[in-house]
mmCIF file of C-alpha atoms in Angstrom:
data_model
loop_
_atom_site.group_PDB
_atom_site.id
_atom_site.type_symbol
_atom_site.label_atom_id
_atom_site.label_comp_id
_atom_site.label_asym_id
_atom_site.label_seq_id
_atom_site.Cartn_x
_atom_site.Cartn_y
_atom_site.Cartn_z
ATOM 1 C CA UNK S 1 -19.140 -152.663 88.056
ATOM 2 C CA UNK S 2 -17.935 -150.447 85.087
ATOM 3 C CA UNK S 3 -18.649 -153.414 82.605
ATOM 4 C CA UNK S 4 -21.988 -154.302 83.860
ATOM 5 C CA UNK S 5 -22.926 -150.358 83.543
ATOM 6 C CA UNK S 6 -21.814 -150.411 79.929
ATOM 7 C CA UNK S 7 -23.697 -153.700 79.159
ATOM 8 C CA UNK S 8 -26.621 -152.546 80.710
ATOM 9 C CA UNK S 9 -26.377 -149.217 78.955
ATOM 10 C CA UNK S 10 -25.915 -151.003 75.804
ATOM 11 C CA UNK S 11 -29.000 -153.319 76.251
ATOM 12 C CA UNK S 12 -31.083 -150.245 76.983
ATOM 13 C CA UNK S 13 -29.952 -148.380 74.088
ATOM 14 C CA UNK S 14 -29.916 -151.259 71.381
ATOM 15 C CA UNK S 15 -33.696 -151.716 71.258
ATOM 16 C CA UNK S 16 -34.110 -148.074 70.208
ATOM 17 C CA UNK S 17 -31.858 -148.454 67.426
ATOM 18 C CA UNK S 18 -33.686 -151.818 66.190
ATOM 19 C CA UNK S 19 -36.863 -149.982 66.102
ATOM 20 C CA UNK S 20 -35.687 -147.097 64.013
ATOM 21 C CA UNK S 21 -37.621 -146.408 60.578
ATOM 22 C CA UNK S 22 -35.880 -145.886 57.353
ATOM 23 C CA UNK S 23 -37.116 -142.610 55.509
ATOM 24 C CA UNK S 24 -36.484 -142.042 52.101
ATOM 25 C CA UNK S 25 -36.595 -138.569 51.232
ATOM 26 C CA UNK S 26 -37.711 -137.122 47.627
ATOM 27 C CA UNK S 27 -34.377 -135.149 47.707
ATOM 28 C CA UNK S 28 -32.449 -138.758 47.739
ATOM 29 C CA UNK S 29 -31.523 -138.479 51.419
ATOM 30 C CA UNK S 30 -32.048 -141.686 53.446
ATOM 31 C CA UNK S 31 -32.681 -141.040 57.300
ATOM 32 C CA UNK S 32 -32.841 -143.811 59.764
ATOM 33 C CA UNK S 33 -34.554 -142.265 62.742
ATOM 34 C CA UNK S 34 -37.534 -143.470 65.247
ATOM 35 C CA UNK S 35 -40.749 -141.994 64.194
ATOM 36 C CA UNK S 36 -42.197 -140.299 67.394
ATOM 37 C CA UNK S 37 -45.154 -138.744 65.916
ATOM 38 C CA UNK S 38 -47.529 -139.005 63.035
ATOM 39 C CA UNK S 39 -49.524 -135.856 62.238
ATOM 40 C CA UNK S 40 -52.022 -135.360 59.485
ATOM 41 C CA UNK S 41 -49.334 -134.308 56.939
ATOM 42 C CA UNK S 42 -46.149 -134.731 58.747
ATOM 43 C CA UNK S 43 -44.002 -137.274 60.818
ATOM 44 C CA UNK S 44 -41.835 -136.146 63.565
ATOM 45 C CA UNK S 45 -38.530 -138.347 64.325
ATOM 46 C CA UNK S 46 -35.745 -138.327 67.174
ATOM 47 C CA UNK S 47 -32.201 -138.301 66.070
ATOM 48 C CA UNK S 48 -30.568 -138.414 69.616
ATOM 49 C CA UNK S 49 -32.297 -135.742 71.724
ATOM 50 C CA UNK S 50 -33.338 -133.619 68.668
ATOM 51 C CA UNK S 51 -36.847 -134.020 67.145
ATOM 52 C CA UNK S 52 -36.885 -133.483 63.353
ATOM 53 C CA UNK S 53 -40.327 -132.734 61.307
ATOM 54 C CA UNK S 54 -40.649 -134.274 57.641
ATOM 55 C CA UNK S 55 -43.624 -132.986 55.881
ATOM 56 C CA UNK S 56 -45.354 -135.419 53.129
ATOM 57 C CA UNK S 57 -44.072 -133.357 50.269
ATOM 58 C CA UNK S 58 -40.703 -134.263 51.367
ATOM 59 C CA UNK S 59 -41.134 -137.925 51.871
ATOM 60 C CA UNK S 60 -40.716 -140.528 49.030
ATOM 61 C CA UNK S 61 -41.706 -143.683 51.399
ATOM 62 C CA UNK S 62 -40.927 -145.035 54.679
ATOM 63 C CA UNK S 63 -39.470 -148.545 55.588
ATOM 64 C CA UNK S 64 -40.735 -149.744 58.954
ATOM 65 C CA UNK S 65 -39.829 -153.410 60.290
ATOM 66 C CA UNK S 66 -38.076 -154.003 56.914
ATOM 67 C CA UNK S 67 -41.175 -153.274 54.878
ATOM 68 C CA UNK S 68 -41.922 -150.468 52.553
ATOM 69 C CA UNK S 69 -44.911 -148.185 53.788
ATOM 70 C CA UNK S 70 -46.624 -145.725 51.480
ATOM 71 C CA UNK S 71 -46.287 -142.090 52.818
ATOM 72 C CA UNK S 72 -49.214 -140.726 54.408
ATOM 73 C CA UNK S 73 -51.983 -140.727 51.825
ATOM 74 C CA UNK S 74 -53.731 -137.575 50.849
ATOM 75 C CA UNK S 75 -56.871 -137.036 48.981
ATOM 76 C CA UNK S 76 -55.629 -134.741 46.602
ATOM 77 C CA UNK S 77 -56.770 -135.146 42.766
ATOM 78 C CA UNK S 78 -53.550 -134.463 40.821
ATOM 79 C CA UNK S 79 -55.283 -134.128 37.511
ATOM 80 C CA UNK S 80 -56.450 -130.764 38.758
ATOM 81 C CA UNK S 81 -52.891 -129.468 38.931
ATOM 82 C CA UNK S 82 -51.426 -130.671 35.702
ATOM 83 C CA UNK S 83 -47.666 -129.647 35.600
ATOM 84 C CA UNK S 84 -47.135 -129.041 39.383
ATOM 85 C CA UNK S 85 -45.131 -131.697 41.243
ATOM 86 C CA UNK S 86 -47.385 -133.789 43.716
ATOM 87 C CA UNK S 87 -44.754 -132.705 46.662
ATOM 88 C CA UNK S 88 -45.276 -129.047 46.098
ATOM 89 C CA UNK S 89 -49.119 -129.363 45.881
ATOM 90 C CA UNK S 90 -49.264 -131.232 49.191
ATOM 91 C CA UNK S 91 -47.058 -128.787 50.788
ATOM 92 C CA UNK S 92 -49.384 -125.849 49.599
ATOM 93 C CA UNK S 93 -52.496 -127.960 50.824
ATOM 94 C CA UNK S 94 -50.594 -128.013 54.355
ATOM 95 C CA UNK S 95 -49.903 -124.499 54.363
ATOM 96 C CA UNK S 96 -53.582 -123.511 53.282
ATOM 97 C CA UNK S 97 -54.577 -125.619 56.135
ATOM 98 C CA UNK S 98 -52.276 -124.483 58.920
ATOM 99 C CA UNK S 99 -52.260 -120.804 57.969
ATOM 100 C CA UNK S 100 -56.174 -120.664 58.507
ATOM 101 C CA UNK S 101 -56.794 -119.933 54.702
ATOM 102 C CA UNK S 102 -59.126 -122.768 54.330
ATOM 103 C CA UNK S 103 -61.126 -122.166 57.673
ATOM 104 C CA UNK S 104 -61.371 -118.347 56.892
ATOM 105 C CA UNK S 105 -62.685 -119.147 53.448
ATOM 106 C CA UNK S 106 -65.253 -121.454 54.952
ATOM 107 C CA UNK S 107 -66.160 -118.870 57.495
ATOM 108 C CA UNK S 108 -66.670 -116.245 54.851
ATOM 109 C CA UNK S 109 -68.958 -118.436 52.783
ATOM 110 C CA UNK S 110 -71.054 -119.179 55.783
ATOM 111 C CA UNK S 111 -71.511 -115.430 56.470
ATOM 112 C CA UNK S 112 -72.542 -114.574 53.152
ATOM 113 C CA UNK S 113 -75.206 -117.762 53.147
ATOM 114 C CA UNK S 114 -76.553 -116.277 56.333
ATOM 115 C CA UNK S 115 -77.706 -113.267 54.013
ATOM 116 C CA UNK S 116 -79.090 -115.839 51.284
ATOM 117 C CA UNK S 117 -82.961 -116.880 51.164
ATOM 118 C CA UNK S 118 -83.456 -120.467 52.773
ATOM 119 C CA UNK S 119 -84.714 -121.906 49.324
ATOM 120 C CA UNK S 120 -81.544 -120.588 47.698
ATOM 121 C CA UNK S 121 -79.066 -121.841 50.188
ATOM 122 C CA UNK S 122 -78.146 -125.332 48.622
ATOM 123 C CA UNK S 123 -77.739 -123.589 45.261
ATOM 124 C CA UNK S 124 -75.667 -121.256 46.859
ATOM 125 C CA UNK S 125 -73.448 -123.926 48.587
ATOM 126 C CA UNK S 126 -73.190 -125.765 45.303
ATOM 127 C CA UNK S 127 -71.842 -122.548 43.590
ATOM 128 C CA UNK S 128 -69.477 -121.664 46.164
ATOM 129 C CA UNK S 129 -67.057 -124.586 47.234
ATOM 130 C CA UNK S 130 -64.200 -123.603 49.354
ATOM 131 C CA UNK S 131 -62.349 -126.998 47.638
ATOM 132 C CA UNK S 132 -62.951 -125.394 44.221
ATOM 133 C CA UNK S 133 -61.320 -122.057 45.307
ATOM 134 C CA UNK S 134 -58.557 -123.754 46.821
ATOM 135 C CA UNK S 135 -57.824 -125.707 43.542
ATOM 136 C CA UNK S 136 -57.778 -122.359 41.701
ATOM 137 C CA UNK S 137 -55.339 -120.670 44.010
ATOM 138 C CA UNK S 138 -52.703 -123.860 44.498
ATOM 139 C CA UNK S 139 -50.919 -122.575 41.286
ATOM 140 C CA UNK S 140 -50.741 -118.896 42.469
ATOM 141 C CA UNK S 141 -48.874 -120.266 45.832
ATOM 142 C CA UNK S 142 -46.646 -122.595 43.495
ATOM 143 C CA UNK S 143 -45.674 -119.509 41.473
ATOM 144 C CA UNK S 144 -44.639 -117.506 44.610
ATOM 145 C CA UNK S 145 -43.013 -120.225 46.751
ATOM 146 C CA UNK S 146 -40.398 -122.912 46.575
ATOM 147 C CA UNK S 147 -40.513 -126.222 48.546
ATOM 148 C CA UNK S 148 -38.150 -125.110 50.920
ATOM 149 C CA UNK S 149 -40.091 -121.593 51.321
ATOM 150 C CA UNK S 150 -43.193 -123.569 51.803
ATOM 151 C CA UNK S 151 -41.632 -125.941 54.721
ATOM 152 C CA UNK S 152 -40.288 -122.708 56.476
ATOM 153 C CA UNK S 153 -43.746 -120.888 56.492
ATOM 154 C CA UNK S 154 -45.396 -124.116 57.596
ATOM 155 C CA UNK S 155 -43.136 -124.527 60.463
ATOM 156 C CA UNK S 156 -43.788 -120.880 61.506
ATOM 157 C CA UNK S 157 -47.596 -121.347 61.483
ATOM 158 C CA UNK S 158 -47.250 -124.537 63.408
ATOM 159 C CA UNK S 159 -45.257 -122.607 65.993
ATOM 160 C CA UNK S 160 -46.780 -120.784 68.974
ATOM 161 C CA UNK S 161 -46.363 -117.262 67.148
ATOM 162 C CA UNK S 162 -47.701 -118.678 64.104
ATOM 163 C CA UNK S 163 -50.974 -119.979 65.650
ATOM 164 C CA UNK S 164 -51.305 -116.503 67.518
ATOM 165 C CA UNK S 165 -51.332 -114.983 63.662
ATOM 166 C CA UNK S 166 -53.958 -117.366 62.576
ATOM 167 C CA UNK S 167 -56.020 -116.769 65.576
ATOM 168 C CA UNK S 168 -55.506 -113.015 65.668
ATOM 169 C CA UNK S 169 -55.723 -111.883 62.049
ATOM 170 C CA UNK S 170 -59.478 -112.192 61.376
ATOM 171 C CA UNK S 171 -60.198 -110.258 64.590
ATOM 172 C CA UNK S 172 -57.363 -107.529 63.392
ATOM 173 C CA UNK S 173 -58.570 -107.388 59.738
ATOM 174 C CA UNK S 174 -62.086 -106.924 60.994
ATOM 175 C CA UNK S 175 -61.071 -103.950 63.658
ATOM 176 C CA UNK S 176 -58.800 -102.454 60.637
ATOM 177 C CA UNK S 177 -61.807 -102.297 58.421
ATOM 178 C CA UNK S 178 -63.909 -100.564 60.939
ATOM 179 C CA UNK S 179 -61.207 -98.203 61.696
ATOM 180 C CA UNK S 180 -60.595 -97.557 58.039
ATOM 181 C CA UNK S 181 -64.301 -96.727 57.682
ATOM 182 C CA UNK S 182 -64.475 -94.357 60.703
ATOM 183 C CA UNK S 183 -61.320 -92.728 58.980
ATOM 184 C CA UNK S 184 -62.908 -92.259 55.685
ATOM 185 C CA UNK S 185 -66.141 -91.053 57.271
ATOM 186 C CA UNK S 186 -64.509 -88.249 59.275
ATOM 187 C CA UNK S 187 -62.435 -87.199 56.000
ATOM 188 C CA UNK S 188 -65.872 -87.077 54.078
ATOM 189 C CA UNK S 189 -67.558 -85.075 56.610
ATOM 190 C CA UNK S 190 -64.961 -82.230 56.529
ATOM 191 C CA UNK S 191 -66.195 -78.997 54.966
#
């Protein structure tokens, strides 16, 4: 009976080992784990019972079924980021998305456009492109964060607490500006 149990367990576990992908990381590590989730900028693997997340900026390439697969492709024009490593640019772009920076810029530009005359809106849309602004701030992020720090910050923003920050920050900022305006108004009205 014990022998049959062991054979059954082996038969059940063996197929999972056969389907593991080989992930080649840019730091030279090679990981053989099953990919259980593919996000826009990352993959999640299972190592036993613990999931692990790898971001595009960390992955060199993935071998699936013995064949080399390109990592998740991005539409980043690297010619705009001369001198910056592609993996770092990818991580910064991920951070800009998950932290809500891109969305907030888009919302701010929409607000500005509401005050623009209808016939001038198209001209303003051409002048104020979020993608152009982001291209200009990527080097700023690069100057202040390492790849490892970017990964940790991205992980935070993908957590429940990080999502709460993304959701709450615009409201908090709006209320803060209003309160500061009231404060200055009170101070200026003093005799």
